[in-house]
């Protein structure tokens, strides 16, 4: 059972903080149009329609709303990248949330689907997007049901479809369901998938969606949470939005905290100023490490992010600061490991994830990811040698040539190597298979040393089965 | 270097390109052999270069090289002779960036970056380095990863010795694998079609074959399935990779994952000798490399000729080398004695042939001799025979068999394939290019798919091109001229025609309909668009060369049908069949049979004992493709070289030599003492003679051909036809109008004698629309009686949605069935009734 | 059939309906049959190989008979930290099958799964993609009992059913999905300045 005060929003914990996207989570019926309209719903859309599309786009630009899908790119700036005079343009909503540790889009879709729909409408209006595809991860049937029902209501009420609210603004929102593939969360893979293809990422350039996206047309891909912020910005104005958070990271953002904490959950935090210490140890948040244990390490931004330790607790939710310290904020997911954690085994679960989720396009990811997984599995099983540790680094070098970012460690006398890394792959899945094992081996070398035997003493290597079964 | 055949010195014009197994030769079999000319052009045109806004300069490893905007770094580098290792990149397909092997370093705003050179476009002033330590490290790393799951069964792999993976592992690899985990295991080679095997363990998932099937052939029957480390290439269960172009996937596979049944385990690359040549299976004239080992032809590979085939071949052209090696080849001449055709010496056979000629001249004069064929040989063959016919005064002659268009179609201003590819509009009057001129189909399909060209197709039934046509207009047989005139007057089509160049592709769409209909339709297009050029879609390999070099009939009264009629009526003393088989290839089977029976004597020059040679009085064994050198002319009028790669079978000789010897033997009444052919001693002499003698071929010298592997295009040679008036007869009481056309695979000797192709012919049947099948009231597959005004025949019937109602379609020359029986070459169209048995 | 046509009409290009249609077929049969893929191919004008190529990329499509209930136990980091491996071990014991296989009665298929976007509620599992949070071994046994007894029929539709409702776009409100090649102008509400 969830510890959330709202069982219908499993894992969500409110607090004494501004709420932009979770304001309706307190209502069990927040997903209905009645509750939505009664609590200010679709007011943002009306406010937007009172403005010109250009003015609305300007408002979003002024809000410095950062993308919540992982890259943190300002939404208003991205909309401006669509080439002049090329029609039609599309909106694709990225609801494929599958980054390890991450969940907030699912709650936003399950608990407040109309807010997302309103956000989509505002984006389409402002950026001249004439059809919207709402791509929901396949393994989220409840979100699917809620969004489908909300769309039916919104169509019936005249918010979606032809001549919205009597204006000449007309747009369809089509609900599209995925079928299980993490990599499809990457925006160009999402577009391939929406075109009925295998979800294999395209190379950027030339395939920047804003220029060459769905069916080769200009396409805006935005994350669910990003869009859910738009009703507030439209209704209250960008100034009200930037009044929260810091100038470079305004507003709030949703962060999932999981692992060995006392109160794991999803929190809407004030962006920019909240620190990892607040989040992990704060009474209003995760309330510290379970069972009185110590913090050993944490993953600060979804499974793809290099790991931090207690040394980095005071870093706030500011992209550049996290980057300088050797990691990234990514998708808004913090996974906490306490002192009892078997680090190689923990790393293995992430290496396996990314090896399993490779789309198979890039050789380093397809072959290297699986190789890494098998090496780490063998080491965890106690059949590894010290030579295998070197092989891991060499395979990693083939995926991410050059310096790998990592956190500083006073204990080991290590200075931080800042994010990002170089990569030989198209997307981040390949590097992400290396990141966790690299972090683990860099920050906790003794745990690996204890597992392996010197090569000279190795007798035989057991043959392992494939990945993913 | 192959053995010198007994009577001929090897041709010197054809460039020798012996195979080697050196890594640098990878391109020879992989991206096909890229000729040098473009590269030479680009470099030599430097002064002009400044003016071209599409040209940029890139610095590669310290050297400034020119490149075209939009090109990828890798192609600029390869053109500048800087080898960048790669597997998935292929110059004729869109880049995918899968193998990550082609990484190079490029200076960016934030210092040097590693990029994939196959997907990074060139930019002016770009600085590229292909040989830094980091690049080398990346390439080694990538190879180690690729080899991790590779079975390393090179000793038993067809590709061993010419394998880019093997070569690059030697030249750019780490030397040793540390991969000790379990490798991927799949069932070893599985047949994915009648011609191709797939070994998924060897596959490196470069997406070349699947991209080819998707982008180039349009036959999306192989696909990646599963994901990540489990990704594999597969067909749908029970739906094999049935494609006319499947052999190309074997050629472009950078490892030994795809192998061709006809070549499997036949040879090791280092044992192969090869020469560049031209495929003469059809008149597209794809450039090839023909390879042999121990004097046996073993493989043809496509060569990337920019104006022609882009490296592709169709499977018929690729695999019919098996026919050359067939044990059924005629090995020596034969003369009919009491006991029937009996092998004999050349001396005896030539004497007997000369006597037949002399007798015929004496008995009926030159008007009593007919010469059919010559479109399957070389220019030299056709020229020598035309010279002999001229010398004898023979007027009945035709290189076609009533199955093409009147020769004057070559008199129109002729278009090249590139012109059709780049034209705003292509008007296609037939035939089904996919079936008859497959690689022309690929070129035009590509032009249509990439939106360079809009195709307006007129056809009686759905063709291979229909899905890609901008407009695909159906007409009833006989109504083509009217349909064309009417459609071209429609405003949107007229607008399209006015928007740019127009090329008409014209061949014979229907063998059960007079060629006049298509000539009139062609005229209708030219009436509308007088500036349109014509690309003749005649089928046989050297039909354009043969017609241009003297084997065209002087007029319709002396063409193939007239010749056969004369024979049938007993007016021919001698019928000479120069690689022609009227019993197989003439649409009017009855006429052909009567002609063969009615000709007093028959002289057949052929590579195989065909239906018609059985009736010959003398059969002269001819050398086949690959056994003789020379030149050939494709449908554009492009003359390219043919290479001799193996010793001729038995004592067989090239056709041109037979003509010369016959002429000499007949003596003064043929080749006078000063006849230039008297002086030739090898095929190059004949080529020179053609250049000296035939104005249109003036530029086609052995030297010019040696310098220009893409060939030399000749100009128009015949006069344009006089306007034809054609009106289709109305429907009589018969219910269906008949369409008969060719499939790629039929009973043609070259196909039937190739073991791997022999079973691919679909077989005879009549096809009708499903609703018509219901109306006839018989079950699919059952036999029906097909009755025309002329004759009746029994064939199985099939439902086929590609056939419009009221039309019956039957494939031509499919053996056992005899739809050719009901065709009357003398009528404009053929109407039939279908009766239940 | 009508549903299929409606779905296809929502997309500017037919092939976009591939995944939704394969879902539909999985809902009908519980897994994706060859026959169904052929049918989908016909509906959207592609080859069966293309349907198979796309469908087999995605985890949720199953190409062999599958239990009425598909239980996916998450094994990614957050769940791994809180006992996912032990839960899987327990599940295998309870059901008497290895992960990746189906109980003899064809009722339950057990699988390893990756992150289910419920990480704070670890360890999690999904039964036919319906979440179960903080699953103890007792919870698991209870779940299996309930499934066997049919007590969850209302909550958990059989494998293949995505949502119990489906988006309905009223015809009179539907703007339409023209092929982008046929669109030359910007949308009505955007004042396109004559460039
Ligand atoms: C491997 C990979 C997986 C991703 N998964 C998701 C995802 O599940 N959801 C998401 O919104 N963005 C995901 N992204 C980021 C998207 O590519 C894209 O940047 C984002 O949807 C843009 O929306 P935003 O600008 O609103 O953040 C992923 C990126 C990568 C490289
Ligand atoms: S990095 Fe991996 S998942 Fe990403 S495109 Fe390459 S192969 Fe696919
Ligand atoms: S050739 Fe560039 S990635 Fe394969």
JSON list of C-alpha atoms in Angstrom, two decimals, chain A residues 121-246:
[
{"chain": "A", "resi": 121, "resn": "UNK", "atom": "CA", "xyz": [-4.07, 22.95, -26.94]},
{"chain": "A", "resi": 122, "resn": "UNK", "atom": "CA", "xyz": [-2.11, 25.99, -25.80]},
{"chain": "A", "resi": 123, "resn": "UNK", "atom": "CA", "xyz": [1.05, 24.67, -27.48]},
{"chain": "A", "resi": 124, "resn": "UNK", "atom": "CA", "xyz": [-0.78, 23.94, -30.73]},
{"chain": "A", "resi": 125, "resn": "UNK", "atom": "CA", "xyz": [-2.39, 27.35, -30.73]},
{"chain": "A", "resi": 126, "resn": "UNK", "atom": "CA", "xyz": [0.83, 29.21, -30.02]},
{"chain": "A", "resi": 127, "resn": "UNK", "atom": "CA", "xyz": [3.10, 27.29, -32.38]},
{"chain": "A", "resi": 128, "resn": "UNK", "atom": "CA", "xyz": [0.64, 26.73, -35.23]},
{"chain": "A", "resi": 129, "resn": "UNK", "atom": "CA", "xyz": [0.56, 22.95, -34.83]},
{"chain": "A", "resi": 130, "resn": "UNK", "atom": "CA", "xyz": [-2.38, 21.46, -36.65]},
{"chain": "A", "resi": 131, "resn": "UNK", "atom": "CA", "xyz": [-2.54, 17.96, -35.21]},
{"chain": "A", "resi": 132, "resn": "UNK", "atom": "CA", "xyz": [-1.46, 16.53, -31.88]},
{"chain": "A", "resi": 133, "resn": "UNK", "atom": "CA", "xyz": [-0.49, 12.96, -31.14]},
{"chain": "A", "resi": 134, "resn": "UNK", "atom": "CA", "xyz": [-0.44, 12.01, -27.51]},
{"chain": "A", "resi": 135, "resn": "UNK", "atom": "CA", "xyz": [1.90, 9.04, -27.25]},
{"chain": "A", "resi": 136, "resn": "UNK", "atom": "CA", "xyz": [1.40, 7.16, -24.00]},
{"chain": "A", "resi": 137, "resn": "UNK", "atom": "CA", "xyz": [3.63, 4.35, -22.89]},
{"chain": "A", "resi": 138, "resn": "UNK", "atom": "CA", "xyz": [1.86, 1.05, -23.52]},
{"chain": "A", "resi": 139, "resn": "UNK", "atom": "CA", "xyz": [2.36, -0.31, -20.03]},
{"chain": "A", "resi": 140, "resn": "UNK", "atom": "CA", "xyz": [0.17, 2.41, -18.52]},
{"chain": "A", "resi": 141, "resn": "UNK", "atom": "CA", "xyz": [-3.40, 1.31, -19.21]},
{"chain": "A", "resi": 142, "resn": "UNK", "atom": "CA", "xyz": [-4.86, 3.47, -16.45]},
{"chain": "A", "resi": 143, "resn": "UNK", "atom": "CA", "xyz": [-3.32, 6.60, -17.93]},
{"chain": "A", "resi": 144, "resn": "UNK", "atom": "CA", "xyz": [-4.63, 5.45, -21.27]},
{"chain": "A", "resi": 145, "resn": "UNK", "atom": "CA", "xyz": [-8.15, 5.04, -19.92]},
{"chain": "A", "resi": 146, "resn": "UNK", "atom": "CA", "xyz": [-8.13, 8.37, -18.12]},
{"chain": "A", "resi": 147, "resn": "UNK", "atom": "CA", "xyz": [-6.75, 10.35, -21.03]},
{"chain": "A", "resi": 148, "resn": "UNK", "atom": "CA", "xyz": [-9.13, 8.67, -23.49]},
{"chain": "A", "resi": 149, "resn": "UNK", "atom": "CA", "xyz": [-12.10, 9.51, -21.29]},
{"chain": "A", "resi": 150, "resn": "UNK", "atom": "CA", "xyz": [-10.90, 13.07, -20.77]},
{"chain": "A", "resi": 151, "resn": "UNK", "atom": "CA", "xyz": [-10.42, 13.54, -24.50]},
{"chain": "A", "resi": 152, "resn": "UNK", "atom": "CA", "xyz": [-13.94, 12.29, -25.14]},
{"chain": "A", "resi": 153, "resn": "UNK", "atom": "CA", "xyz": [-15.23, 14.83, -22.61]},
{"chain": "A", "resi": 154, "resn": "UNK", "atom": "CA", "xyz": [-13.12, 17.62, -24.05]},
{"chain": "A", "resi": 155, "resn": "UNK", "atom": "CA", "xyz": [-14.25, 16.89, -27.61]},
{"chain": "A", "resi": 156, "resn": "UNK", "atom": "CA", "xyz": [-17.87, 16.85, -26.46]},
{"chain": "A", "resi": 157, "resn": "UNK", "atom": "CA", "xyz": [-17.43, 20.13, -24.60]},
{"chain": "A", "resi": 158, "resn": "UNK", "atom": "CA", "xyz": [-15.91, 21.83, -27.62]},
{"chain": "A", "resi": 159, "resn": "UNK", "atom": "CA", "xyz": [-12.38, 22.19, -26.24]},
{"chain": "A", "resi": 160, "resn": "UNK", "atom": "CA", "xyz": [-10.84, 19.89, -28.84]},
{"chain": "A", "resi": 161, "resn": "UNK", "atom": "CA", "xyz": [-11.59, 19.40, -32.52]},
{"chain": "A", "resi": 162, "resn": "UNK", "atom": "CA", "xyz": [-13.13, 21.80, -34.99]},
{"chain": "A", "resi": 163, "resn": "UNK", "atom": "CA", "xyz": [-13.48, 25.49, -34.11]},
{"chain": "A", "resi": 164, "resn": "UNK", "atom": "CA", "xyz": [-12.48, 25.30, -30.50]},
{"chain": "A", "resi": 165, "resn": "UNK", "atom": "CA", "xyz": [-14.66, 27.51, -28.28]},
{"chain": "A", "resi": 166, "resn": "UNK", "atom": "CA", "xyz": [-16.13, 29.05, -31.42]},
{"chain": "A", "resi": 167, "resn": "UNK", "atom": "CA", "xyz": [-12.82, 30.36, -32.74]},
{"chain": "A", "resi": 168, "resn": "UNK", "atom": "CA", "xyz": [-11.04, 29.36, -35.94]},
{"chain": "A", "resi": 169, "resn": "UNK", "atom": "CA", "xyz": [-8.58, 27.38, -33.85]},
{"chain": "A", "resi": 170, "resn": "UNK", "atom": "CA", "xyz": [-9.10, 23.73, -34.76]},
{"chain": "A", "resi": 171, "resn": "UNK", "atom": "CA", "xyz": [-6.97, 20.82, -33.69]},
{"chain": "A", "resi": 172, "resn": "UNK", "atom": "CA", "xyz": [-7.38, 17.11, -33.14]},
{"chain": "A", "resi": 173, "resn": "UNK", "atom": "CA", "xyz": [-5.65, 15.32, -30.32]},
{"chain": "A", "resi": 174, "resn": "UNK", "atom": "CA", "xyz": [-5.15, 11.66, -31.14]},
{"chain": "A", "resi": 175, "resn": "UNK", "atom": "CA", "xyz": [-4.32, 9.25, -28.37]},
{"chain": "A", "resi": 176, "resn": "UNK", "atom": "CA", "xyz": [-1.64, 6.79, -29.42]},
{"chain": "A", "resi": 177, "resn": "UNK", "atom": "CA", "xyz": [-0.43, 3.87, -27.37]},
{"chain": "A", "resi": 178, "resn": "UNK", "atom": "CA", "xyz": [3.08, 2.51, -27.36]},
{"chain": "A", "resi": 179, "resn": "UNK", "atom": "CA", "xyz": [3.92, -1.14, -27.01]},
{"chain": "A", "resi": 180, "resn": "UNK", "atom": "CA", "xyz": [6.92, -1.37, -24.76]},
{"chain": "A", "resi": 181, "resn": "UNK", "atom": "CA", "xyz": [10.33, -0.07, -25.71]},
{"chain": "A", "resi": 182, "resn": "UNK", "atom": "CA", "xyz": [12.24, 2.35, -23.51]},
{"chain": "A", "resi": 183, "resn": "UNK", "atom": "CA", "xyz": [14.20, 3.85, -26.38]},
{"chain": "A", "resi": 184, "resn": "UNK", "atom": "CA", "xyz": [10.98, 5.12, -27.93]},
{"chain": "A", "resi": 185, "resn": "UNK", "atom": "CA", "xyz": [11.09, 7.86, -25.30]},
{"chain": "A", "resi": 186, "resn": "UNK", "atom": "CA", "xyz": [13.88, 9.41, -27.35]},
{"chain": "A", "resi": 187, "resn": "UNK", "atom": "CA", "xyz": [12.10, 11.92, -29.51]},
{"chain": "A", "resi": 188, "resn": "UNK", "atom": "CA", "xyz": [13.21, 10.77, -32.96]},
{"chain": "A", "resi": 189, "resn": "UNK", "atom": "CA", "xyz": [12.50, 7.15, -32.04]},
{"chain": "A", "resi": 190, "resn": "UNK", "atom": "CA", "xyz": [9.11, 8.30, -30.79]},
{"chain": "A", "resi": 191, "resn": "UNK", "atom": "CA", "xyz": [8.45, 9.75, -34.21]},
{"chain": "A", "resi": 192, "resn": "UNK", "atom": "CA", "xyz": [9.58, 6.58, -35.96]},
{"chain": "A", "resi": 193, "resn": "UNK", "atom": "CA", "xyz": [7.30, 4.59, -33.72]},
{"chain": "A", "resi": 194, "resn": "UNK", "atom": "CA", "xyz": [4.41, 6.93, -34.43]},
{"chain": "A", "resi": 195, "resn": "UNK", "atom": "CA", "xyz": [5.03, 6.37, -38.12]},
{"chain": "A", "resi": 196, "resn": "UNK", "atom": "CA", "xyz": [4.53, 2.64, -37.55]},
{"chain": "A", "resi": 197, "resn": "UNK", "atom": "CA", "xyz": [8.21, 1.78, -37.64]},
{"chain": "A", "resi": 198, "resn": "UNK", "atom": "CA", "xyz": [10.65, 0.14, -35.29]},
{"chain": "A", "resi": 199, "resn": "UNK", "atom": "CA", "xyz": [11.49, 2.74, -32.67]},
{"chain": "A", "resi": 200, "resn": "UNK", "atom": "CA", "xyz": [15.07, 3.33, -33.71]},
{"chain": "A", "resi": 201, "resn": "UNK", "atom": "CA", "xyz": [16.40, 6.85, -33.18]},
{"chain": "A", "resi": 202, "resn": "UNK", "atom": "CA", "xyz": [17.34, 8.99, -36.16]},
{"chain": "A", "resi": 203, "resn": "UNK", "atom": "CA", "xyz": [20.56, 10.91, -36.34]},
{"chain": "A", "resi": 204, "resn": "UNK", "atom": "CA", "xyz": [20.39, 14.59, -35.36]},
{"chain": "A", "resi": 205, "resn": "UNK", "atom": "CA", "xyz": [21.27, 16.41, -37.54]},
{"chain": "A", "resi": 206, "resn": "UNK", "atom": "CA", "xyz": [19.62, 16.17, -39.98]},
{"chain": "A", "resi": 207, "resn": "UNK", "atom": "CA", "xyz": [16.56, 14.83, -38.16]},
{"chain": "A", "resi": 208, "resn": "UNK", "atom": "CA", "xyz": [15.92, 17.54, -35.61]},
{"chain": "A", "resi": 209, "resn": "UNK", "atom": "CA", "xyz": [12.18, 17.06, -35.10]},
{"chain": "A", "resi": 210, "resn": "UNK", "atom": "CA", "xyz": [11.47, 20.79, -35.11]},
{"chain": "A", "resi": 211, "resn": "UNK", "atom": "CA", "xyz": [12.79, 20.86, -38.69]},
{"chain": "A", "resi": 212, "resn": "UNK", "atom": "CA", "xyz": [12.32, 17.32, -40.02]},
{"chain": "A", "resi": 213, "resn": "UNK", "atom": "CA", "xyz": [10.02, 15.33, -37.77]},
{"chain": "A", "resi": 214, "resn": "UNK", "atom": "CA", "xyz": [6.83, 13.32, -38.15]},
{"chain": "A", "resi": 215, "resn": "UNK", "atom": "CA", "xyz": [6.35, 12.46, -41.85]},
{"chain": "A", "resi": 216, "resn": "UNK", "atom": "CA", "xyz": [9.30, 14.74, -42.51]},
{"chain": "A", "resi": 217, "resn": "UNK", "atom": "CA", "xyz": [7.34, 17.77, -41.28]},
{"chain": "A", "resi": 218, "resn": "UNK", "atom": "CA", "xyz": [8.28, 20.24, -38.55]},
{"chain": "A", "resi": 219, "resn": "UNK", "atom": "CA", "xyz": [7.30, 18.61, -35.28]},
{"chain": "A", "resi": 220, "resn": "UNK", "atom": "CA", "xyz": [7.43, 19.74, -31.69]},
{"chain": "A", "resi": 221, "resn": "UNK", "atom": "CA", "xyz": [8.07, 16.96, -29.21]},
{"chain": "A", "resi": 222, "resn": "UNK", "atom": "CA", "xyz": [7.39, 17.91, -25.61]},
{"chain": "A", "resi": 223, "resn": "UNK", "atom": "CA", "xyz": [7.25, 15.97, -22.42]},
{"chain": "A", "resi": 224, "resn": "UNK", "atom": "CA", "xyz": [3.96, 15.55, -20.53]},
{"chain": "A", "resi": 225, "resn": "UNK", "atom": "CA", "xyz": [5.10, 17.55, -17.52]},
{"chain": "A", "resi": 226, "resn": "UNK", "atom": "CA", "xyz": [6.44, 20.34, -19.73]},
{"chain": "A", "resi": 227, "resn": "UNK", "atom": "CA", "xyz": [3.02, 20.75, -21.34]},
{"chain": "A", "resi": 228, "resn": "UNK", "atom": "CA", "xyz": [1.20, 20.45, -18.02]},
{"chain": "A", "resi": 229, "resn": "UNK", "atom": "CA", "xyz": [2.86, 23.69, -16.98]},
{"chain": "A", "resi": 230, "resn": "UNK", "atom": "CA", "xyz": [1.34, 25.67, -19.85]},
{"chain": "A", "resi": 231, "resn": "UNK", "atom": "CA", "xyz": [-2.18, 26.24, -18.41]},
{"chain": "A", "resi": 232, "resn": "UNK", "atom": "CA", "xyz": [-0.61, 27.96, -15.41]},
{"chain": "A", "resi": 233, "resn": "UNK", "atom": "CA", "xyz": [1.66, 30.10, -17.57]},
{"chain": "A", "resi": 234, "resn": "UNK", "atom": "CA", "xyz": [-1.21, 31.05, -19.88]},
{"chain": "A", "resi": 235, "resn": "UNK", "atom": "CA", "xyz": [-3.56, 31.83, -17.06]},
{"chain": "A", "resi": 236, "resn": "UNK", "atom": "CA", "xyz": [-1.26, 33.48, -14.54]},
{"chain": "A", "resi": 237, "resn": "UNK", "atom": "CA", "xyz": [1.36, 34.87, -16.89]},
{"chain": "A", "resi": 238, "resn": "UNK", "atom": "CA", "xyz": [5.05, 34.20, -17.19]},
{"chain": "A", "resi": 239, "resn": "UNK", "atom": "CA", "xyz": [5.90, 36.57, -14.37]},
{"chain": "A", "resi": 240, "resn": "UNK", "atom": "CA", "xyz": [3.92, 34.50, -11.88]},
{"chain": "A", "resi": 241, "resn": "UNK", "atom": "CA", "xyz": [5.79, 31.48, -13.14]},
{"chain": "A", "resi": 242, "resn": "UNK", "atom": "CA", "xyz": [9.29, 32.94, -12.94]},
{"chain": "A", "resi": 243, "resn": "UNK", "atom": "CA", "xyz": [8.51, 34.21, -9.45]},
{"chain": "A", "resi": 244, "resn": "UNK", "atom": "CA", "xyz": [8.92, 30.59, -8.36]},
{"chain": "A", "resi": 245, "resn": "UNK", "atom": "CA", "xyz": [12.35, 28.93, -8.55]},
{"chain": "A", "resi": 246, "resn": "UNK", "atom": "CA", "xyz": [15.49, 30.56, -9.84]}
]
